[in-house]
Coordinates of C-alpha atoms (C1' of nucleotides) in Angstrom, one line a residue:
Chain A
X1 CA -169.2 -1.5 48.7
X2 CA -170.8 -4.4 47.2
X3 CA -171.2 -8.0 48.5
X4 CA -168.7 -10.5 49.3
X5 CA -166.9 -12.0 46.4
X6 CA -168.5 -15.8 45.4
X7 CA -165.5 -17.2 46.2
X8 CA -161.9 -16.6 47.5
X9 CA -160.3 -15.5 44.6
X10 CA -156.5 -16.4 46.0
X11 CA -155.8 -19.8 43.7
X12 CA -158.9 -19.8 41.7
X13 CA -158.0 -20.6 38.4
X14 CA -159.3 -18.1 35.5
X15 CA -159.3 -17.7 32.0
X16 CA -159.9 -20.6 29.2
X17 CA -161.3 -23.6 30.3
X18 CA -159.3 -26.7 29.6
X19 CA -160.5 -30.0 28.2
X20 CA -159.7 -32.1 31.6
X21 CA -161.2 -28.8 33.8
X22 CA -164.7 -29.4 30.9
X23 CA -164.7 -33.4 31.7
X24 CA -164.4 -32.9 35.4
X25 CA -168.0 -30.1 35.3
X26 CA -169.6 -32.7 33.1
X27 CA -169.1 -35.5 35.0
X28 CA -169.9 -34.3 38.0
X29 CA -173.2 -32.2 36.8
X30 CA -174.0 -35.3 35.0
X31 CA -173.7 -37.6 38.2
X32 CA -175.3 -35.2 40.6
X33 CA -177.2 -32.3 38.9
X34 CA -176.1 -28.5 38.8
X35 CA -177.4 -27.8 42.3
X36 CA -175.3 -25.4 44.4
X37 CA -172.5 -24.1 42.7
X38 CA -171.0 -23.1 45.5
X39 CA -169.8 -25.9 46.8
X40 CA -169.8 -27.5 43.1
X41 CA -165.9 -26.8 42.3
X42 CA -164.7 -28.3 45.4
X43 CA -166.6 -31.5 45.0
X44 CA -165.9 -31.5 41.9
X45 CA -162.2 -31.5 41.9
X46 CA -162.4 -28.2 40.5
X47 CA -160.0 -25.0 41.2
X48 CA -162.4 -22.7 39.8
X49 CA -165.2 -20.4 40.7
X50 CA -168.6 -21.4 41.4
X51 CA -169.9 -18.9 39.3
X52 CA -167.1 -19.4 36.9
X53 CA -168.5 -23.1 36.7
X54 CA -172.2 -22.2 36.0
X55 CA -171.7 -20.5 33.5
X56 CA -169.6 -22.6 31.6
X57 CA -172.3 -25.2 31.9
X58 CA -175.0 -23.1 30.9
X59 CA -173.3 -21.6 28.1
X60 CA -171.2 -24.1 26.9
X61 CA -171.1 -27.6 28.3
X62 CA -175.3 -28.3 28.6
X63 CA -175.8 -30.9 26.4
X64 CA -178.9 -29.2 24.4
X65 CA -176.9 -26.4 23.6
X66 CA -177.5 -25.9 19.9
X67 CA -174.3 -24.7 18.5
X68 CA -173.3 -23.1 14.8
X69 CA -174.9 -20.5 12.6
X70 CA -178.3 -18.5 13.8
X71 CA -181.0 -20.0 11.0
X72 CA -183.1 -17.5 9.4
X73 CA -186.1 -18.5 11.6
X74 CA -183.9 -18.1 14.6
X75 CA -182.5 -14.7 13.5
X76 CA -186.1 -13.3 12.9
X77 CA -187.2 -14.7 16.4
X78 CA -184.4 -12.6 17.9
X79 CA -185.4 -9.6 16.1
X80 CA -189.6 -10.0 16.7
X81 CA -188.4 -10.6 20.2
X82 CA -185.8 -7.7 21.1
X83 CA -187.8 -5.3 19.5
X84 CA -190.8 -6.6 22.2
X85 CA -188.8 -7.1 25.3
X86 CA -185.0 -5.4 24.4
X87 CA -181.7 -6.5 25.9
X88 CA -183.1 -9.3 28.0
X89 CA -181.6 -11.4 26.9
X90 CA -182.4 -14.8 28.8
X91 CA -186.0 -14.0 27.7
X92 CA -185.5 -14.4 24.0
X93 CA -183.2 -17.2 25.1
X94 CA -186.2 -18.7 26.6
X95 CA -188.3 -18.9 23.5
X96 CA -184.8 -20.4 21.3
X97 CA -184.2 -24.0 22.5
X98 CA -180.8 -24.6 22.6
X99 CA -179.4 -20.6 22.4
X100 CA -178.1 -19.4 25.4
X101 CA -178.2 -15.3 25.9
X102 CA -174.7 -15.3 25.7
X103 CA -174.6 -16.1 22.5
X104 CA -177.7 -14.1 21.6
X105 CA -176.6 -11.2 23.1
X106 CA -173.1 -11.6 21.2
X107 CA -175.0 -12.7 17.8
X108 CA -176.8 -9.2 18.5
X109 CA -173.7 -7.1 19.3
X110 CA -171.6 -8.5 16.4
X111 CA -174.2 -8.9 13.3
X112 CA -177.7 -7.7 14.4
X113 CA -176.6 -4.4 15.9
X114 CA -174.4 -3.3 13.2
X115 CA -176.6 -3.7 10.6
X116 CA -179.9 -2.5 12.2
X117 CA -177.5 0.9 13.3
X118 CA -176.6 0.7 8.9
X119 CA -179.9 0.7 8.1
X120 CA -181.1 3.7 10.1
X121 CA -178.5 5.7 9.0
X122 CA -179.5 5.0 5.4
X123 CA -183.1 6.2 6.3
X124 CA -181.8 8.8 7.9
X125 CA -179.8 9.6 4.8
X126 CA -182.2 9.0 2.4
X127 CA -184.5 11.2 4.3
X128 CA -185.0 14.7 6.1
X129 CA -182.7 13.6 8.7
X130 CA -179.6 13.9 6.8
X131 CA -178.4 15.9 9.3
X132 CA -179.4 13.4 12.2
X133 CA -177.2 11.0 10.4
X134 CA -174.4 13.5 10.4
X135 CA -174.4 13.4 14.2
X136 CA -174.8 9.9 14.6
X137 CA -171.4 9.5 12.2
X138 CA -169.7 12.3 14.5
X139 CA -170.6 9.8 17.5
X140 CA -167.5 8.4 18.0
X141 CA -165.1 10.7 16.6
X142 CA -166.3 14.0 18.6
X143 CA -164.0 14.9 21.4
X144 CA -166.7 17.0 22.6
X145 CA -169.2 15.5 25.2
X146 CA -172.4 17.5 24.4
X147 CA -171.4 16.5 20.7
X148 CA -171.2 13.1 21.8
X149 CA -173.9 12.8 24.0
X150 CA -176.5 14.5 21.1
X151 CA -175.1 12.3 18.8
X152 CA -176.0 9.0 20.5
X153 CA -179.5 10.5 21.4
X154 CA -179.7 10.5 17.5
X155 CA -178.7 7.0 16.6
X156 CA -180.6 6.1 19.3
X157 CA -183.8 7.6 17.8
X158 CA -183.0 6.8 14.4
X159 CA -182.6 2.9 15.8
X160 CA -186.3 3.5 17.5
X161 CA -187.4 4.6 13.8
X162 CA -186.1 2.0 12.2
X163 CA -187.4 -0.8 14.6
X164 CA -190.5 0.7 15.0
X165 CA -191.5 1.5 11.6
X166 CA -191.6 -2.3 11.0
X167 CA -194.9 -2.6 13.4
X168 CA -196.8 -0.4 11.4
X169 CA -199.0 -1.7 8.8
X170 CA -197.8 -2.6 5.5
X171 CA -199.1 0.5 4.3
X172 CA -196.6 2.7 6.5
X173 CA -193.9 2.9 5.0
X174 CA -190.1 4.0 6.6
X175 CA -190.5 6.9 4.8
X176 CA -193.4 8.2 6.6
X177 CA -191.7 7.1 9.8
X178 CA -188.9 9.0 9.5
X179 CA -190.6 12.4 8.4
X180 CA -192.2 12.4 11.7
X181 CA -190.0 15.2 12.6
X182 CA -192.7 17.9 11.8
X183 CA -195.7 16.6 9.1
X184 CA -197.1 13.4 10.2
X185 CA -200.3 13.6 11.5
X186 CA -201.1 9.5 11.8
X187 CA -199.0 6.8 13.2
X188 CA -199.3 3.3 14.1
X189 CA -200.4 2.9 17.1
X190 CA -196.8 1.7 18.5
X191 CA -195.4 4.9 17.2
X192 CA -195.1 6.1 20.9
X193 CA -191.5 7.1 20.5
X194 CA -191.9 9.2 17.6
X195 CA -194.5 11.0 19.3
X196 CA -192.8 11.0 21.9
X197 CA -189.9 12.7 20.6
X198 CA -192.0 15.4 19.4
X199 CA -193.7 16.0 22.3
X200 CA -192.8 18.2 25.1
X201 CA -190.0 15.9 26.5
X202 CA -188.5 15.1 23.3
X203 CA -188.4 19.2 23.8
X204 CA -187.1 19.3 26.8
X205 CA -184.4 17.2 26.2
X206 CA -183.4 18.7 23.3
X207 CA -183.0 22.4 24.9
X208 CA -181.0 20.5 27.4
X209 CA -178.4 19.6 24.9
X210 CA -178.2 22.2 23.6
X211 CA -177.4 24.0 26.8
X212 CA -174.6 21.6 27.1
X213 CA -173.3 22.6 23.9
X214 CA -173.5 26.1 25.3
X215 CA -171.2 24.9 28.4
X216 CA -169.0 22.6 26.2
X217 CA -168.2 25.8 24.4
X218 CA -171.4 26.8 22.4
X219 CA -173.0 25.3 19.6
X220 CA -170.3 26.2 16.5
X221 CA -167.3 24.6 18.8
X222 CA -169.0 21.5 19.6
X223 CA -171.0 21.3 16.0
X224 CA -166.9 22.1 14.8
X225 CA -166.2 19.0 16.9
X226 CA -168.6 16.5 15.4
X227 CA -167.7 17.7 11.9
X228 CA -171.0 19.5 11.1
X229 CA -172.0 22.7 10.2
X230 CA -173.3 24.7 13.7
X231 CA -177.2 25.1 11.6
X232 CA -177.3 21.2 10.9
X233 CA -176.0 20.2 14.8
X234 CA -178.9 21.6 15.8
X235 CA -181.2 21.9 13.0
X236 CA -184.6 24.1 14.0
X237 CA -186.5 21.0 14.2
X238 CA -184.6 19.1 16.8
X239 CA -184.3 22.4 18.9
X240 CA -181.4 24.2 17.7
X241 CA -183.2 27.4 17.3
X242 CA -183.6 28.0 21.1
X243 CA -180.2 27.6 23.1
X244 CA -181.4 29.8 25.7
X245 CA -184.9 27.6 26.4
X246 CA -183.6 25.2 28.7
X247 CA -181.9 26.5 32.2
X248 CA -182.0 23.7 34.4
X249 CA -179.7 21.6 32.5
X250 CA -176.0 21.3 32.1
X251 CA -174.6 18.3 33.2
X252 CA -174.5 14.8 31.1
X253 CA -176.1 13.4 34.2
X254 CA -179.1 15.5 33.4
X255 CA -179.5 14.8 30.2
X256 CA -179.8 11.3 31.3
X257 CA -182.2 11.6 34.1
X258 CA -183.8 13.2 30.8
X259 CA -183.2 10.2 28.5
X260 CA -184.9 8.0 31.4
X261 CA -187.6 9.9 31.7
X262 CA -188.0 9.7 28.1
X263 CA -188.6 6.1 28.5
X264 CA -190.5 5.8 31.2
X265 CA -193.2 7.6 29.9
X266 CA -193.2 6.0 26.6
X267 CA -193.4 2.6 29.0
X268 CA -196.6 3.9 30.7
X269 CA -197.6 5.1 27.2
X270 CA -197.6 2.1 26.1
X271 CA -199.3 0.2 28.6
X272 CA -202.6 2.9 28.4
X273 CA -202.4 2.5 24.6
X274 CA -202.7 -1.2 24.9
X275 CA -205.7 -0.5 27.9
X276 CA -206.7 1.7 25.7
X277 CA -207.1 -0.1 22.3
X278 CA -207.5 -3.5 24.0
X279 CA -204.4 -6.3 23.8
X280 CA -202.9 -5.6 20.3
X281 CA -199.8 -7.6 19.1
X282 CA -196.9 -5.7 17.9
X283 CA -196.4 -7.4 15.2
X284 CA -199.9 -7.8 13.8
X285 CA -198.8 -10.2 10.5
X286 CA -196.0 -12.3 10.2
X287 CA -194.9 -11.6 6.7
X288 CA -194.6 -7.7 7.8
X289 CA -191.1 -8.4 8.0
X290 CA -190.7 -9.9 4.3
X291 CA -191.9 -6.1 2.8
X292 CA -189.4 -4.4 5.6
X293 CA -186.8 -2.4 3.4
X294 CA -184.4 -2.8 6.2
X295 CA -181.0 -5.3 4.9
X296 CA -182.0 -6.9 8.7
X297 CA -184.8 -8.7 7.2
X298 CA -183.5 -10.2 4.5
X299 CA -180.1 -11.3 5.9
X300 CA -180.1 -14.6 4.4
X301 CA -180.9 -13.7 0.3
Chain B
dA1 C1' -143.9 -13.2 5.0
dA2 C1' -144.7 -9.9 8.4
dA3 C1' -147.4 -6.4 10.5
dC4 C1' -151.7 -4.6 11.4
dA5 C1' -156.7 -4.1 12.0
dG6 C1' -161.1 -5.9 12.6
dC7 C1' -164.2 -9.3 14.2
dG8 C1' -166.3 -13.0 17.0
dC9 C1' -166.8 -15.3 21.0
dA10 C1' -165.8 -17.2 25.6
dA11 C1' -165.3 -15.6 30.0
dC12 C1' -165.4 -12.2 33.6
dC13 C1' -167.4 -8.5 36.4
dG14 C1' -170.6 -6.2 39.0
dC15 C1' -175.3 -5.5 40.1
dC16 C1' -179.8 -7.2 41.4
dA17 C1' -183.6 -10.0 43.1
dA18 C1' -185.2 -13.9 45.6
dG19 C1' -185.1 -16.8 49.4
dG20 C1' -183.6 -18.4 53.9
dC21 C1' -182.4 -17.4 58.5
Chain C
dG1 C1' -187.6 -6.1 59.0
dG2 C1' -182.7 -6.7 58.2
dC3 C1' -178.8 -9.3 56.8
dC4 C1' -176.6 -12.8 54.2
dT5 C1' -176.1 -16.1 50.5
dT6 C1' -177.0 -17.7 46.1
dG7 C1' -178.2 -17.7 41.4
dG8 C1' -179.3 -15.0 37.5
dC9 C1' -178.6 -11.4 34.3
dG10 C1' -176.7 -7.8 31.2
dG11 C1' -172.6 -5.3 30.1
dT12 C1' -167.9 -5.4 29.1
dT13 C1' -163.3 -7.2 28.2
dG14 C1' -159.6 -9.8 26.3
dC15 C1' -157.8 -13.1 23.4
dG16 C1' -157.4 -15.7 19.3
dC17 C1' -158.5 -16.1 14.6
dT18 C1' -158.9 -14.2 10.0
dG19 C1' -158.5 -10.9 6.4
dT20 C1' -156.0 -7.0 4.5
dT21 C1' -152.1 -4.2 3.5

DNA sequence: AAACAGCGCAACCGCCAAGGC
DNA sequence: GGCCTTGGCGGTTGCGCTGTT
């Protein structure tokens, strides 16, 4: 399956670039352009991989690459614009000169990531959704997969929560956000995965967890895996009340078809709510961000 | 001082879309 | 319309550096 390699791989050269290998791309790029990488290496006097070279000149060797430390403005750019457009990544690369995704996408994985997953478990914690936050701790240390699998559906959530609490008006708070579990009766008008996740797929894929608990061993065995008490695995809010509710479901698979669905009707959600209320931006003031009680926002005090 | 763990980043891998034939 | 090539992208890996025990 799949295409044919980019090049032959029998000789090519991997691994670290070396400072004569860097000299040799430059040169050559800066004599005749990056135009077909292809061919590039070999004119180039290079034993490496097109592809290899390409990206070693758009990440590394273009000389407006802007290299050290993300600035504040750069850092808040990153988070305006993943929480608009996600993991794509050469998008928000687009609108920060001299940042390649790479190094975005790494800047997120290593600092931006981490801290945003802290701060939703401190909602979490601070809120109703202690128990949420139990499971999203459990994550990685459950050996059971319906244990696992709820867990991440959690942090996930909680992550959603977190991000999107920020787009409602100063006058929403995190707290409000976060109880959406059963009393809120307003949100923002982004708060499409909240609702979401109360509504009858968020439902649905809850009963199908749980029926993967029951096939993983039943909820007490895989609550006992992920180091919670069977009541707070499932808690009656998120579903736990109804094991027998779902019957179609049983596989991690479908739990993911679930997940997907999940998404792809918040997606068209979203797009009637903005037909709906007319071309809104998500982020309707600037200085939102300065009030957010997340540590995100205020990385640099 | 040595061993170990965690982190950050450069580089690789595999998939996908666009364009040419 | 189908196949192939190419470039682009996002996810993942592995290595080196740094901090901790």
């Amino acid at each position: 399956m799949g295409r044919t390699p980019c090049c032959d791989s029998k000789g090519i050269k991997k691994g670290p670039w070396a400072p004569e290998e860097d000299k040799l791309l430059v040169d050559y790029v800066q004599a005749n352009g990056p135009g077909n990488w292809r061919m590039l290496p070999k004119l180039a006097g290079l034993n490496r991989c097109g592809k290899s070279c390409r990206l070693r000149w758009t990440n590394y060797l273009r000389p407006d690459i802007k290299r050290g430390p993300f600035t504040p403005e750069e850092h808040n750019s990153i988070l305006h614009l993943h929480a608009i457009v996600g993991n794509k990544w050469s998008m928000i690369a687009a609108q920060l000169p001299g940042r390649t995704d790479n190094e975005i996408k790494n800047y997120w994985n290593t600092h931006m990531k981490k801290q945003l997953r802290q701060d939703a478990l401190a909602v979490a914690v601070a809120g109703e959704g202690a128990a949420a936050a139990q499971l999203a701790r459990a994550a990685t240390a459950s050996s059971c997969p319906a244990a696992r699998h709820m867990a991440q559906w959690e942090t996930a959530r909680l992550e959603a929560e977190a991000r999107l609490s920020l787009f409602s008006s100063s006058a929403t708070t995190v707290t409000s956000a976060t109880a959406s579990s059963s009393s809120s009766t307003e949100h923002a008008a982004p708060d499409i995965f909240l609702r979401l996740w109360n509504s009858e797929v968020g439902d649905s894929f809850r009963g199908a967890a749980a029926v993967q608990q029951q096939g993983h061993g039943g909820p007490e065995a895989c609550a006992a895996a992920a180091g919670v008490p069977a009541q707070q695995a499932l808690p009656a809010e998120l579903g736990g009340d109804d094991y027998s509710a779902a019957s179609t479901y049983g596989t991690e698979a479908a739990a993911d078809d679930d997940y997907q669905a999940f998404l792809d009707l918040a997606m068209e959600e979203f797009a009637l709510l903005q037909g709906r209320l007319g071309a809104f931006s998500v982020f309707p003031q600037a200085d939102v961000f300065a009030d957010a009680p997340c540590s995100l926002f205020a990385p640099f005090e």
